CSV table of C-alpha atoms in Angstrom, one decimal:
chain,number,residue,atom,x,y,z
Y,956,UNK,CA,0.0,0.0,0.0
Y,957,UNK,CA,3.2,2.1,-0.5
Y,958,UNK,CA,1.3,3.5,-3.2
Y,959,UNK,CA,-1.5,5.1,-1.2
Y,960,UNK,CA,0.9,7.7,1.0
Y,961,UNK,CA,4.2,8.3,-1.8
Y,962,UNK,CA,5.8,11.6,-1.8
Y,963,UNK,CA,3.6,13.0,-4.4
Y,964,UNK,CA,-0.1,11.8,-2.9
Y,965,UNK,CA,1.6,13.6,0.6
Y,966,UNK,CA,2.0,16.9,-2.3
Y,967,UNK,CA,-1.3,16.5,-3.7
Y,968,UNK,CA,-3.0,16.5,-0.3
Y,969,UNK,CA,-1.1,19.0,1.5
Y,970,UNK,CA,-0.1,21.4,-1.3
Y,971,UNK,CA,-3.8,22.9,-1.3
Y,972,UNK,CA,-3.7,23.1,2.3
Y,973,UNK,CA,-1.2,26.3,2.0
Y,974,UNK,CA,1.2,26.9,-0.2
Y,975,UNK,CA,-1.4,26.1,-3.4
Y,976,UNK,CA,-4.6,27.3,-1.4
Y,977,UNK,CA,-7.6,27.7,-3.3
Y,978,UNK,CA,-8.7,30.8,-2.1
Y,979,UNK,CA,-5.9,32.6,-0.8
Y,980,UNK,CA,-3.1,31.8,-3.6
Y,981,UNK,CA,-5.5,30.4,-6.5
Y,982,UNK,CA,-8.6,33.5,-5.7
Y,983,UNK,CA,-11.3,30.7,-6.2
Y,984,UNK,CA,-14.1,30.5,-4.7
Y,985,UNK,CA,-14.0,33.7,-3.2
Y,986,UNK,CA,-17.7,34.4,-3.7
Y,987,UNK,CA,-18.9,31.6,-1.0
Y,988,UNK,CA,-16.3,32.6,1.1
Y,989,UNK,CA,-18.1,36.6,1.4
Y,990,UNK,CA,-21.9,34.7,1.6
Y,991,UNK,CA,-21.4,32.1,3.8
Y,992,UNK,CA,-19.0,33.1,7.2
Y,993,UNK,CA,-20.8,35.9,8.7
Y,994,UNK,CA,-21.6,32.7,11.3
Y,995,UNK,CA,-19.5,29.8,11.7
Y,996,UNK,CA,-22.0,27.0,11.6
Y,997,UNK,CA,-23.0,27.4,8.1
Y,998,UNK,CA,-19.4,28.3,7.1
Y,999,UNK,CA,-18.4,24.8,8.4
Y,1000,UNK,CA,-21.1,23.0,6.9
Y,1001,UNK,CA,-20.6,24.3,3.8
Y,1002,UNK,CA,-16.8,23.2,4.0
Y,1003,UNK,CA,-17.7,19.9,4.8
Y,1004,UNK,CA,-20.0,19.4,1.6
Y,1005,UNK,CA,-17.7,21.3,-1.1
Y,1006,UNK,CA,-15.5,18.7,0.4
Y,1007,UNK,CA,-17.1,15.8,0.0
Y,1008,UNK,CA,-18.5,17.2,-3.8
Y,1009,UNK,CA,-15.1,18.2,-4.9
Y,1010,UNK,CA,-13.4,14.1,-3.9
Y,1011,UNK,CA,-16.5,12.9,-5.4
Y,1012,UNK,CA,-16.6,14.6,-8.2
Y,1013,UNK,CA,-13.0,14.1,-8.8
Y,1014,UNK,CA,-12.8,10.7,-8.8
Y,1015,UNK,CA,-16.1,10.2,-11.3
Y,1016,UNK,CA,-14.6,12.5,-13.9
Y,1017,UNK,CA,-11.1,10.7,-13.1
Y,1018,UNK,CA,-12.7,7.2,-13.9
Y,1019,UNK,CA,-14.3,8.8,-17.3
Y,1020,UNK,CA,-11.4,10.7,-18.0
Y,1021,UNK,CA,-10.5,9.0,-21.4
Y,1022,UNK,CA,-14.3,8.8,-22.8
Y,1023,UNK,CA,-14.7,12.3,-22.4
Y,1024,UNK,CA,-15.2,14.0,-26.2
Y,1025,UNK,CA,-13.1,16.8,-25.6
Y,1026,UNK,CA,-15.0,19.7,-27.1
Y,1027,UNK,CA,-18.1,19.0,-24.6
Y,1028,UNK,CA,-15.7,18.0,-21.4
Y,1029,UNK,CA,-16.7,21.0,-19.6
Y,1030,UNK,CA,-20.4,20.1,-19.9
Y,1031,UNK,CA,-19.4,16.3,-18.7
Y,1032,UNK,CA,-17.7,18.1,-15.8
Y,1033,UNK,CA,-20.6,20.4,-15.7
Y,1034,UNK,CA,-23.5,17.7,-15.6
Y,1035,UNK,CA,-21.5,15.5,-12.9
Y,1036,UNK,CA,-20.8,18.4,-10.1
Y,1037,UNK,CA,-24.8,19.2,-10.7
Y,1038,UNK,CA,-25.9,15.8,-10.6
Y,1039,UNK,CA,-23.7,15.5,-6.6
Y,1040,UNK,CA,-24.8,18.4,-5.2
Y,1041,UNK,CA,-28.6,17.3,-6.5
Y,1042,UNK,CA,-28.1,14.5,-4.5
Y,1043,UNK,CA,-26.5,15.9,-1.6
Y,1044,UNK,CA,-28.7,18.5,-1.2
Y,1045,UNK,CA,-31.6,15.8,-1.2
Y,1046,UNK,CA,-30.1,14.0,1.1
Y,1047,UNK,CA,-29.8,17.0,3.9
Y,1048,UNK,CA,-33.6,17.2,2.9
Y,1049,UNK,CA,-34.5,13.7,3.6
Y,1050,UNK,CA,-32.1,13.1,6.4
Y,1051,UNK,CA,-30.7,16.5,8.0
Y,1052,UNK,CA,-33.7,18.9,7.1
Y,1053,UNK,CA,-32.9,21.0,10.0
Y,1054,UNK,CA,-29.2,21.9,8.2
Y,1055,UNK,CA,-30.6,22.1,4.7
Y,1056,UNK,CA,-33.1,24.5,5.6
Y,1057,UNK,CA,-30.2,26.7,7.0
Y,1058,UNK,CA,-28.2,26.5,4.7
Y,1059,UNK,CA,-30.7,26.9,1.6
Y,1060,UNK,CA,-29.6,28.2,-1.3
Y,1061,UNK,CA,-25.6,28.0,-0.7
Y,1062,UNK,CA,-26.0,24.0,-0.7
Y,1063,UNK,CA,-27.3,24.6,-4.4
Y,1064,UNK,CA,-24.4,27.4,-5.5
Y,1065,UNK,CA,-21.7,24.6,-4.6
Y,1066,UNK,CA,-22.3,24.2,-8.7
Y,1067,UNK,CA,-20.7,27.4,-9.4
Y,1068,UNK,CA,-18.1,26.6,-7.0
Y,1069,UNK,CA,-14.9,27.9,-9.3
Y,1070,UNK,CA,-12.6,25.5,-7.3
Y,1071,UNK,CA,-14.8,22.5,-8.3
Y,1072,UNK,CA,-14.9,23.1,-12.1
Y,1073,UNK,CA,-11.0,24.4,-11.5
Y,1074,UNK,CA,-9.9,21.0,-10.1
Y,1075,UNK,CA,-11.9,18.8,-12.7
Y,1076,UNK,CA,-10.2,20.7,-15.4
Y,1077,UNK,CA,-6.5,20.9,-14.4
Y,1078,UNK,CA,-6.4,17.6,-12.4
Y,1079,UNK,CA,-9.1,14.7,-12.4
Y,1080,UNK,CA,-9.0,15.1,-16.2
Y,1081,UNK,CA,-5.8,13.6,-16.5
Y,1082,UNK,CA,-5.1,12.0,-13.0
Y,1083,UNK,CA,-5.5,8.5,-11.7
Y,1084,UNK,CA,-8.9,8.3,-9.4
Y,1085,UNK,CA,-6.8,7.6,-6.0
Y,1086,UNK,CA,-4.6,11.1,-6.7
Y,1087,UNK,CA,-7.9,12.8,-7.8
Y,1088,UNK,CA,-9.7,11.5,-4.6
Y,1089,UNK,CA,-6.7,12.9,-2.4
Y,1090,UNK,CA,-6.6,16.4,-4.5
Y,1091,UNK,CA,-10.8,16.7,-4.0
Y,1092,UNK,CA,-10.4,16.3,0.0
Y,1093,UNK,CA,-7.0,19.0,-0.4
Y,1094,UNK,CA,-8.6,21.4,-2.4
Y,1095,UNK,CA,-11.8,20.6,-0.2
Y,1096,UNK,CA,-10.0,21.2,3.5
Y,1097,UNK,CA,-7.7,24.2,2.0
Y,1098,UNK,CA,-11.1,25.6,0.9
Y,1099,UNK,CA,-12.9,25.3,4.4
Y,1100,UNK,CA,-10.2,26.0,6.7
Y,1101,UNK,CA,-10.1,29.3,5.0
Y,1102,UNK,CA,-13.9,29.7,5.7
Y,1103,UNK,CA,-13.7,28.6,9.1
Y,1104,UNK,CA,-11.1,31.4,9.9
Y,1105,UNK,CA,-12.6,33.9,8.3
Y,1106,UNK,CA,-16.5,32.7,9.8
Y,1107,UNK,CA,-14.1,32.7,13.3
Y,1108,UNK,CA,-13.2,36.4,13.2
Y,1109,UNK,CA,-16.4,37.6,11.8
Y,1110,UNK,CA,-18.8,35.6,14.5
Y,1111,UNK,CA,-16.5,36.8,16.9
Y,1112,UNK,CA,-16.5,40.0,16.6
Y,1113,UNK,CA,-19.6,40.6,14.8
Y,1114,UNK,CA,-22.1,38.8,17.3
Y,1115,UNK,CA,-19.6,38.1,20.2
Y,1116,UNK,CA,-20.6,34.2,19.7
Y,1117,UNK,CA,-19.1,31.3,18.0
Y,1118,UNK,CA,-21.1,28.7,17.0
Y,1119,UNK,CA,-24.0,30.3,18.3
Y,1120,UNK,CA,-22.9,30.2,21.7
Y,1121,UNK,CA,-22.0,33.7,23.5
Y,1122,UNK,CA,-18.4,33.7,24.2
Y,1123,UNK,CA,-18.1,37.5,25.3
Y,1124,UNK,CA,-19.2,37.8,28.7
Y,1125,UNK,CA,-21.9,40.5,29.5
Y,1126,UNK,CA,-19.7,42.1,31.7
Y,1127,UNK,CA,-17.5,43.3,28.7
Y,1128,UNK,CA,-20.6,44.9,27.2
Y,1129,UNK,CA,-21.2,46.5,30.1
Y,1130,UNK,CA,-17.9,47.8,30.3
Y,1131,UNK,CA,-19.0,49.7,27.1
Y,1132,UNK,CA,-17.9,47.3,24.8
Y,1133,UNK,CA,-19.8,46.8,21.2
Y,1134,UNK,CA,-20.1,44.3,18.7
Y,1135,UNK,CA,-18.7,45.5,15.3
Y,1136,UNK,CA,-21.4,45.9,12.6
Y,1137,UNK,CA,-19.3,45.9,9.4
Y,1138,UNK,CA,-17.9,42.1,10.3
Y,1139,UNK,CA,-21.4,41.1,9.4
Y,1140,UNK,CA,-21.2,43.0,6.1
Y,1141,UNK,CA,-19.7,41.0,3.0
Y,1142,UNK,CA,-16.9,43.8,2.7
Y,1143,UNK,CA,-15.7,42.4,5.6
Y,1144,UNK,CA,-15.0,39.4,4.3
Y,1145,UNK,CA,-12.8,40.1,1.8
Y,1146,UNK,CA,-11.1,42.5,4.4
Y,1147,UNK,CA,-9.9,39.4,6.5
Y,1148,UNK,CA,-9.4,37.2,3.0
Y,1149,UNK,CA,-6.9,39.9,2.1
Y,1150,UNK,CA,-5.2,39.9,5.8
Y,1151,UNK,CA,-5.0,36.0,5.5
Y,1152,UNK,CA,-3.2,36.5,2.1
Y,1153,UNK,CA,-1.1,39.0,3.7
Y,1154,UNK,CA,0.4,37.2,6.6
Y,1155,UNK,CA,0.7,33.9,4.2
Y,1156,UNK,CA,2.3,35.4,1.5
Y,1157,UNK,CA,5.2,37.4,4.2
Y,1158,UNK,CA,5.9,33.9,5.9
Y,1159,UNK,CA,6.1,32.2,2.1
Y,1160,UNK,CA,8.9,34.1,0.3
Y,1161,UNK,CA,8.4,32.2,-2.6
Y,1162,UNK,CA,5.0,33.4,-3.0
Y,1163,UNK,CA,6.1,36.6,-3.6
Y,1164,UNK,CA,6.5,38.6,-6.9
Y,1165,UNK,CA,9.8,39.0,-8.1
M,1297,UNK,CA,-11.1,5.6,-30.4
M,1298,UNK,CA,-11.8,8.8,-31.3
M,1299,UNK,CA,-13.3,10.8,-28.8
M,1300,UNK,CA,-13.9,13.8,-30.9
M,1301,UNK,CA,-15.9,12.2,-34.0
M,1302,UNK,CA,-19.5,14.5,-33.4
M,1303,UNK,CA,-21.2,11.1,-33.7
M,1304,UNK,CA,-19.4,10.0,-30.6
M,1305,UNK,CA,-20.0,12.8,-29.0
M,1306,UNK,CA,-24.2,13.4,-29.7
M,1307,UNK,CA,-24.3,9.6,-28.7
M,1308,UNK,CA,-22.1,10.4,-25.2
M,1309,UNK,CA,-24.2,13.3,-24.6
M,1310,UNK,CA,-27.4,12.0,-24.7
M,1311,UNK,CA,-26.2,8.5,-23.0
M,1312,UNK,CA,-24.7,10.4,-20.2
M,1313,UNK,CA,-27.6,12.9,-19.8
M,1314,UNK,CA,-30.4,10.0,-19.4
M,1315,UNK,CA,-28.2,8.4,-17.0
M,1316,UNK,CA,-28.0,11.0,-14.8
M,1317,UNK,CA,-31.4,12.1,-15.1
M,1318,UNK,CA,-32.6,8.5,-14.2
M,1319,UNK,CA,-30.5,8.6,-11.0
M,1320,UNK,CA,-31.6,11.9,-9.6
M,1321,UNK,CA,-35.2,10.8,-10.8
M,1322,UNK,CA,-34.5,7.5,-8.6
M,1323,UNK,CA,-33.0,9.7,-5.7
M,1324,UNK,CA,-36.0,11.9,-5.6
M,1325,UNK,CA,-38.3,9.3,-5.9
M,1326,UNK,CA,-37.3,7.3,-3.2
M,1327,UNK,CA,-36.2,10.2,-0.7
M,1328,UNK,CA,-39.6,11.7,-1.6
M,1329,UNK,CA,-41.5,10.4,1.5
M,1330,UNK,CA,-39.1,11.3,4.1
M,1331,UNK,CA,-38.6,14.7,2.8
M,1332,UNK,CA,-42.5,15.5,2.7
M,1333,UNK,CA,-42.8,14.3,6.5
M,1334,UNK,CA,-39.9,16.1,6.9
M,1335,UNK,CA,-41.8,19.3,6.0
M,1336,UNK,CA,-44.9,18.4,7.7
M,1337,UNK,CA,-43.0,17.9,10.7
M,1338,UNK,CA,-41.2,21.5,10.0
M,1339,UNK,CA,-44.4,23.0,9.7
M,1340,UNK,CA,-45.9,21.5,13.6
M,1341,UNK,CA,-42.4,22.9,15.0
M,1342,UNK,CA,-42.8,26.6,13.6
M,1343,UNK,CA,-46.7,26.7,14.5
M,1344,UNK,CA,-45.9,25.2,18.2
M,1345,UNK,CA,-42.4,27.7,18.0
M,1346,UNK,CA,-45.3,30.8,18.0
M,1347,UNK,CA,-46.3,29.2,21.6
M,1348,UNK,CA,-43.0,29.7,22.9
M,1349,UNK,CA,-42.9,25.6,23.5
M,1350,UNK,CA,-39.5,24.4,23.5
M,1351,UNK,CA,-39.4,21.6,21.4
M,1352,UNK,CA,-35.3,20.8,21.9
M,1353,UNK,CA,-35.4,16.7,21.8
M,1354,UNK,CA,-38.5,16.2,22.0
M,1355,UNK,CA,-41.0,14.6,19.3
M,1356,UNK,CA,-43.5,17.0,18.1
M,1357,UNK,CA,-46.2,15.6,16.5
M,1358,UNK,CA,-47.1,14.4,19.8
M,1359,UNK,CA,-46.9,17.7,21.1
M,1360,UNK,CA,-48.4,19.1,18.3
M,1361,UNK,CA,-51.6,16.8,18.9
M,1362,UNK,CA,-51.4,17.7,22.9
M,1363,UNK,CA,-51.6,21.4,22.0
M,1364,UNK,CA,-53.3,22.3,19.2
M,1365,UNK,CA,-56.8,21.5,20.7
M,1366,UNK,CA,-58.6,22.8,17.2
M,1367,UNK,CA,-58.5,23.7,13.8
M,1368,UNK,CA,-60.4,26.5,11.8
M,1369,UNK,CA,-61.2,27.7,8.4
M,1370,UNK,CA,-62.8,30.8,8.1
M,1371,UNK,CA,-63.6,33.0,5.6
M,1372,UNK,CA,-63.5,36.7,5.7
M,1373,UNK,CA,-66.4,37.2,7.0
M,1374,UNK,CA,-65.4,35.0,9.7
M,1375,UNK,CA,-68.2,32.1,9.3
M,1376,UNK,CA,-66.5,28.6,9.5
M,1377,UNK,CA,-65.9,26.6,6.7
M,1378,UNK,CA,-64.5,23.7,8.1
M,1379,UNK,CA,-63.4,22.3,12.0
M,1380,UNK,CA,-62.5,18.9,10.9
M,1381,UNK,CA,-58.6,17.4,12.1
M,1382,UNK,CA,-56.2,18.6,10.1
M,1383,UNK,CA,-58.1,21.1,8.0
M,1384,UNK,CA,-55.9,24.2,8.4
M,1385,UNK,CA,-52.9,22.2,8.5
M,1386,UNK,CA,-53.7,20.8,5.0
M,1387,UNK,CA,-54.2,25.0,3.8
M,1388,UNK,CA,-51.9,26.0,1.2
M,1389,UNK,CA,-51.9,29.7,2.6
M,1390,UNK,CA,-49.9,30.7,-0.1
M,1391,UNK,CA,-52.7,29.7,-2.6
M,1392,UNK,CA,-55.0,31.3,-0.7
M,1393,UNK,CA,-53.1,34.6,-0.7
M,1394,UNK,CA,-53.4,34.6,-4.4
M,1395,UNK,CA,-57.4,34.8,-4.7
M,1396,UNK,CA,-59.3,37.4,-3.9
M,1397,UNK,CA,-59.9,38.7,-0.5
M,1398,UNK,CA,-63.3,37.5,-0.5
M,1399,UNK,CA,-62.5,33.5,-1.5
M,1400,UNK,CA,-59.9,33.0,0.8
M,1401,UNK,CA,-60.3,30.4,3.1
M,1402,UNK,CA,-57.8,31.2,6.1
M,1403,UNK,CA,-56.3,28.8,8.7
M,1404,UNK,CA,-56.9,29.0,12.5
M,1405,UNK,CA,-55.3,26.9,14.9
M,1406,UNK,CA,-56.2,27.0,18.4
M,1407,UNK,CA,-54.4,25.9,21.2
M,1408,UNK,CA,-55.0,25.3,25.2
M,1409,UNK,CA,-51.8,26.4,26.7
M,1410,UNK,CA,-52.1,25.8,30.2
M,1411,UNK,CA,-55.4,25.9,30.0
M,1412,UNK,CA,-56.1,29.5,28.5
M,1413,UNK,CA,-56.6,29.8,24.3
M,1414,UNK,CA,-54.9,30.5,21.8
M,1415,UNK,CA,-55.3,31.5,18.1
M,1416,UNK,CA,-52.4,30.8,16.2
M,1417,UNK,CA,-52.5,32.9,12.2
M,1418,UNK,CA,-50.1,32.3,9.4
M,1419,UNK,CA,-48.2,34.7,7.9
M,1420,UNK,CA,-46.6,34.6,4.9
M,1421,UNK,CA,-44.9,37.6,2.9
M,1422,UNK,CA,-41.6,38.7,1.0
M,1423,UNK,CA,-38.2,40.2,2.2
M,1424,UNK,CA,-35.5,41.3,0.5
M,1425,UNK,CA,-34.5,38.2,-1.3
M,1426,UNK,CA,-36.9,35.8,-0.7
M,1427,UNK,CA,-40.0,34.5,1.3
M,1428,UNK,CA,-40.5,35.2,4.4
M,1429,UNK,CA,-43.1,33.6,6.9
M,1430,UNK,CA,-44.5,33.0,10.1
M,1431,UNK,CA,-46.9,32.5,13.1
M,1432,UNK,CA,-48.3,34.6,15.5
M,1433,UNK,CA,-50.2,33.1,18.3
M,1434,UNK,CA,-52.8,35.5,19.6
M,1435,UNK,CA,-54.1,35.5,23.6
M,1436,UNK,CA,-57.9,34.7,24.4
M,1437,UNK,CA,-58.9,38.6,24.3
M,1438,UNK,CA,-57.8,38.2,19.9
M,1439,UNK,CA,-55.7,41.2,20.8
M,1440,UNK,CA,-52.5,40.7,22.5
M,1441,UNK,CA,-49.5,38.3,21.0
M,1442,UNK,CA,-48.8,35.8,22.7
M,1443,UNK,CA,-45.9,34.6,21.1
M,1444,UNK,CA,-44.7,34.6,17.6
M,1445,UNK,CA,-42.8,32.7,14.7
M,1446,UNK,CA,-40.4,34.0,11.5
M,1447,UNK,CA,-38.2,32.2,9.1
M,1448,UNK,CA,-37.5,33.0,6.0
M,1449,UNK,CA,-35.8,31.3,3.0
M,1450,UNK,CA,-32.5,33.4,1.9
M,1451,UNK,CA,-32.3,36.7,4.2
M,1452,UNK,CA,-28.5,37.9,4.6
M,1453,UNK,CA,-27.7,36.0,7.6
M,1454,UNK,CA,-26.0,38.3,10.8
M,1455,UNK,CA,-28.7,41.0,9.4
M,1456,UNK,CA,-32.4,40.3,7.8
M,1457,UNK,CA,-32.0,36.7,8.9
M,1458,UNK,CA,-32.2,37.6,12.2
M,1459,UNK,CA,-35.6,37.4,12.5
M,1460,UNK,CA,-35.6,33.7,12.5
M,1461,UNK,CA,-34.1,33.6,16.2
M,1462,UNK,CA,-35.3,34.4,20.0
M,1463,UNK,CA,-34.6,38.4,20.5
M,1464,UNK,CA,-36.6,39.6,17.8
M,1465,UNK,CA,-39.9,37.4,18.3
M,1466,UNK,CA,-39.7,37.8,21.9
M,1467,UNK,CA,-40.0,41.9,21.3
M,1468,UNK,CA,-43.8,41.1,20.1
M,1469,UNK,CA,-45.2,39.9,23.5
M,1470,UNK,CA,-47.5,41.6,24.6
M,1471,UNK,CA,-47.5,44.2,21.7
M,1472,UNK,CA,-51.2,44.7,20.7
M,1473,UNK,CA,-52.7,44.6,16.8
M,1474,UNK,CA,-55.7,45.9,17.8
M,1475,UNK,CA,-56.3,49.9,18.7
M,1476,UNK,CA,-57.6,51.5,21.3
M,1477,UNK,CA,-61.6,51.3,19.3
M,1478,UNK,CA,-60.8,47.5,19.2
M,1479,UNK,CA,-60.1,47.8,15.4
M,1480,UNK,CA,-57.5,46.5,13.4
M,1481,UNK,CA,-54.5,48.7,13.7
M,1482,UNK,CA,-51.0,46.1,13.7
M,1483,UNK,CA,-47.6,46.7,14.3
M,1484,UNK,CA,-45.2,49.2,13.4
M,1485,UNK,CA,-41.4,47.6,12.8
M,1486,UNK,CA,-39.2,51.0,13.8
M,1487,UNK,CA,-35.5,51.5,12.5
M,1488,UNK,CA,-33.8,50.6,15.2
M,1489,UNK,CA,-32.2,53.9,16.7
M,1490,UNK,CA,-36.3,54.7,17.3
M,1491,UNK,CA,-36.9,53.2,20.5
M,1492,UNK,CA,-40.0,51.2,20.4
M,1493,UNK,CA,-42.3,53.4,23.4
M,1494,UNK,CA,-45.9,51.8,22.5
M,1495,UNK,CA,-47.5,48.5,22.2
M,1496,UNK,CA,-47.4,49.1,19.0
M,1497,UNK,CA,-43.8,49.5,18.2
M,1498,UNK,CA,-41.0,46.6,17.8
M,1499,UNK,CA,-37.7,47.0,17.2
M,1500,UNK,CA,-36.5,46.6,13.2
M,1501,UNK,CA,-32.9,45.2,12.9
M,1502,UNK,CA,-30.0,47.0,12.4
M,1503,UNK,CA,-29.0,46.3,8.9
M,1504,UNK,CA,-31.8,44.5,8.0
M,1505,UNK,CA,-34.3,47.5,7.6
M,1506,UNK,CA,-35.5,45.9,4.4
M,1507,UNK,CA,-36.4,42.8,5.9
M,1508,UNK,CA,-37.9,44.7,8.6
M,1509,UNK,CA,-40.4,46.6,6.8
M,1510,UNK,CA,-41.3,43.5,5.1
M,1511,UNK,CA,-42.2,41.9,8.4
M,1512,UNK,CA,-44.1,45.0,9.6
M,1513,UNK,CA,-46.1,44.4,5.6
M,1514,UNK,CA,-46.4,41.0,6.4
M,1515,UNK,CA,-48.3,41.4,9.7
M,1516,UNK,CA,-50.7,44.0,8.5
M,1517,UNK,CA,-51.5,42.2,5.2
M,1518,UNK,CA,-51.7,38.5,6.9
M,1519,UNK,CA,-53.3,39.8,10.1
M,1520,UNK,CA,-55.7,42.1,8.6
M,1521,UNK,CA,-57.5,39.4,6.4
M,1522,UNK,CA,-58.7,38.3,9.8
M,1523,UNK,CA,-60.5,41.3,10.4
M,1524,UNK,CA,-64.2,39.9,10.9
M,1525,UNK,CA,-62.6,37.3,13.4
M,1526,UNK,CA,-61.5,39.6,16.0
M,1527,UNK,CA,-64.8,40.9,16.2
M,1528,UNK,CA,-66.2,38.0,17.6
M,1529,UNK,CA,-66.4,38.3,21.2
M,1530,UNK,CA,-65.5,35.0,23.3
M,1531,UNK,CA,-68.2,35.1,25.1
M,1532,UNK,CA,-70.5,35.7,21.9
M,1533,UNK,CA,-69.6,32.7,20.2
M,1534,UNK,CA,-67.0,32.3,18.2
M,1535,UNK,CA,-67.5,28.1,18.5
């Protein structure tokens, strides 16, 4: 089982989780990342399912790679990612309704995902299934970490909770202290993104420009 | 073989296409009657949310059955259409919305809490970027709210969407939706640097003033069909 954990499976797994992030090297997927962390419930929840969509979807196209006609591959690609999150998102209906119902339209954006259609394209399409499979759940966790850090900062601050749960004791509020508005506003979002990208690209010389 | 001969690829299309669409019809198909008791069970935990019952663990269709004592439709001149189990539950209100005022037949759901009644109303309306709904259960005297109910299905979350959880709802007990000449009146959703100083005044949400007006429309539009009903005296009759 050498195979499963060589040098360039460890690359393909960890790579995604920093120094080839999707969002904050790559800039995918940035429009989920403004919708969905205001609260870090959903932001988690959504990670967990672009996960689990991405591997998926990865390892499907990776198994058809070589019937694919070429000039309609993107509509293959297209057709599989909608077909998952169809049946995800019925799923959550049938068997999580509580989630689904909070989550509600995100579930059904994980189609326009730019990360999903970005990983069919430059990997699965000509990867085995086992690398794709490993690149989905990197891509995936790179992606969600992300969220989760920035849903962090903006619960935090924003409503003074973290997964719902009030973390900043009243008497701080009494002291005169005030939950910051803007973190709940998208612009915020992209605020922290940027910081992220900031402090990755300063510890990562070789991120930078030359 | 060669992939990029248009025969090929019509043939791969149209394979690949029925394939899927098989699958998710399957997937439906079977998930189908989960999913509707899913919703039917939704729709017993928002009408019990309006009574304040706290439903954490606990199965609610039974509590549902315990509470809800009796079921109405009326019309708008408040005459009673029907009283049999179930019959307001089984109301499409948004169907009934779209006739005219004067064919709608409009859901009641009364409840004994501890033995005092209730009349729970529907609600449904639109916010800023989608539906928005509820429940308001109403005390004996038709006037005062006893407790109340909002979701809604894709208001910003941190800002409109907050009218799905505890504070807000909680600010409309005890508010009143009739004036002082026992007429329809409702309730006024203020921006919130107005403090709210009537019973007729909630708080909006800061951020969410879009979503707040469309509450405020909601509740006069939905509450003000049952007109005729709060009319009725107790005493006089109303069963």
């Amino acid at each position: 089982m050498s195979k499963l954990i060589s040098e360039k499976t460890k690359e393909v797994f960890l790579g995604p989780l920093s120094k080839n992030n999707p969002i904050t090297v790559q800039v995918l997927g940035i429009c989920s990342a403004l919708a969905v962390t205001s609260k870090l419930e959903p932001a988690l929840v959504m990670g967990i399912s672009v996960t689990i969509i991405v591997a998926f979807s990865n390892v499907i196209i990776s198994l058809i790679r070589n019937t694919i006609p070429n000039r309609i591959r993107i509509i293959v690609q297209l057709v599989v990612v909608a077909a998952l999150v169809t049946v995800v998102s019925e799923i959550l209906k049938a068997y999580a309704y509580d989630v689904s119902v909070q989550l509600s339209v995100y579930i059904g954006l994980i189609i326009t995902n730019c990360i999903l259609m970005g990983r069919l394209e430059a990997f699965a399409m000509s990867n085995k299934p086992w690398e794709s499979f490993v690149d989905g759940l990197g891509n995936g966790f790179g992606y969600a970490w992300i969220l989760v850090a920035v849903a962090f900062v903006r619960e935090l601050l924003g409503s003074g909770s973290l997964l719902g749960f009030k973390v900043i004791p009243q008497s701080v509020y009494d002291a005169g202290y005030m939950n910051n508005g803007l973190m709940m506003m998208p612009p915020m979002a992209l605020i922290i993104v940027a910081c992220i990208i900031w402090i990755h690209r300063a510890r990562n010389k070789d991120l930078q420009e030359k | 073989m060669n992939t990029n001969n248009n025969g090929y690829t019509i043939i791969y299309a149209t394979v690949m296409v029925v394939i899927v669409a098989l699958m998710l019809a399957l997937v439906s198909s079977a998930l189908k009657d989960t999913q509707t008791a899913n919703v039917e069970l939704d729709k017993k935990k928002q009408i019990l949310a309006s009574l304040n019952i706290d439903l954490e663990g606990k199965d609610a269709a039974a509590i549902y059955n315990e509470y809800i004592v009796e079921e109405l439709v009326i019309n708008h001149k408040a005459e009673i259409l029907d009283s049999t189990e179930f019959c307001a539950f089984k109301i499409d209100f948004l169907k009934e919305l779209a006739k005219a005022e004067t064919e709608r037949e409009l859901p009641i759901y009364v409840a004994k809490v501890d033995g005092k009644t209730k009349y729970i109303m529907s609600m449904k309306g639109t916010g800023l970027w989608g539906p928005i709904w509820g429940y308001v259960a109403l005390n004996e005297d038709k006037n005062s709210i006893y407790g109340s109910y909002f979701s809604h299905a894709s208001e910003t979350p941190g800002l409109g969407a907050e009218i799905a959880y505890k504070p807000f709802q909680k600010s409309l007990i005890d508010k009143k939706i009739l004036g002082a000449d026992l007429t329809f009146k409702s309730l006024l959703v203020l921006k919130p640097d107005n403090k709210p100083n009537s019973e007729y005044e909630i708080d909006g949400i800061s951020g969410g003033t879009i979503t707040s007006k469309a509450v405020e429309k909601m509740i006069f539009n939905c509450l003000g069909q049952y007109k005729a009903f709060y009319d009725i005296k107790v005493e006089g009759g109303a069963k």
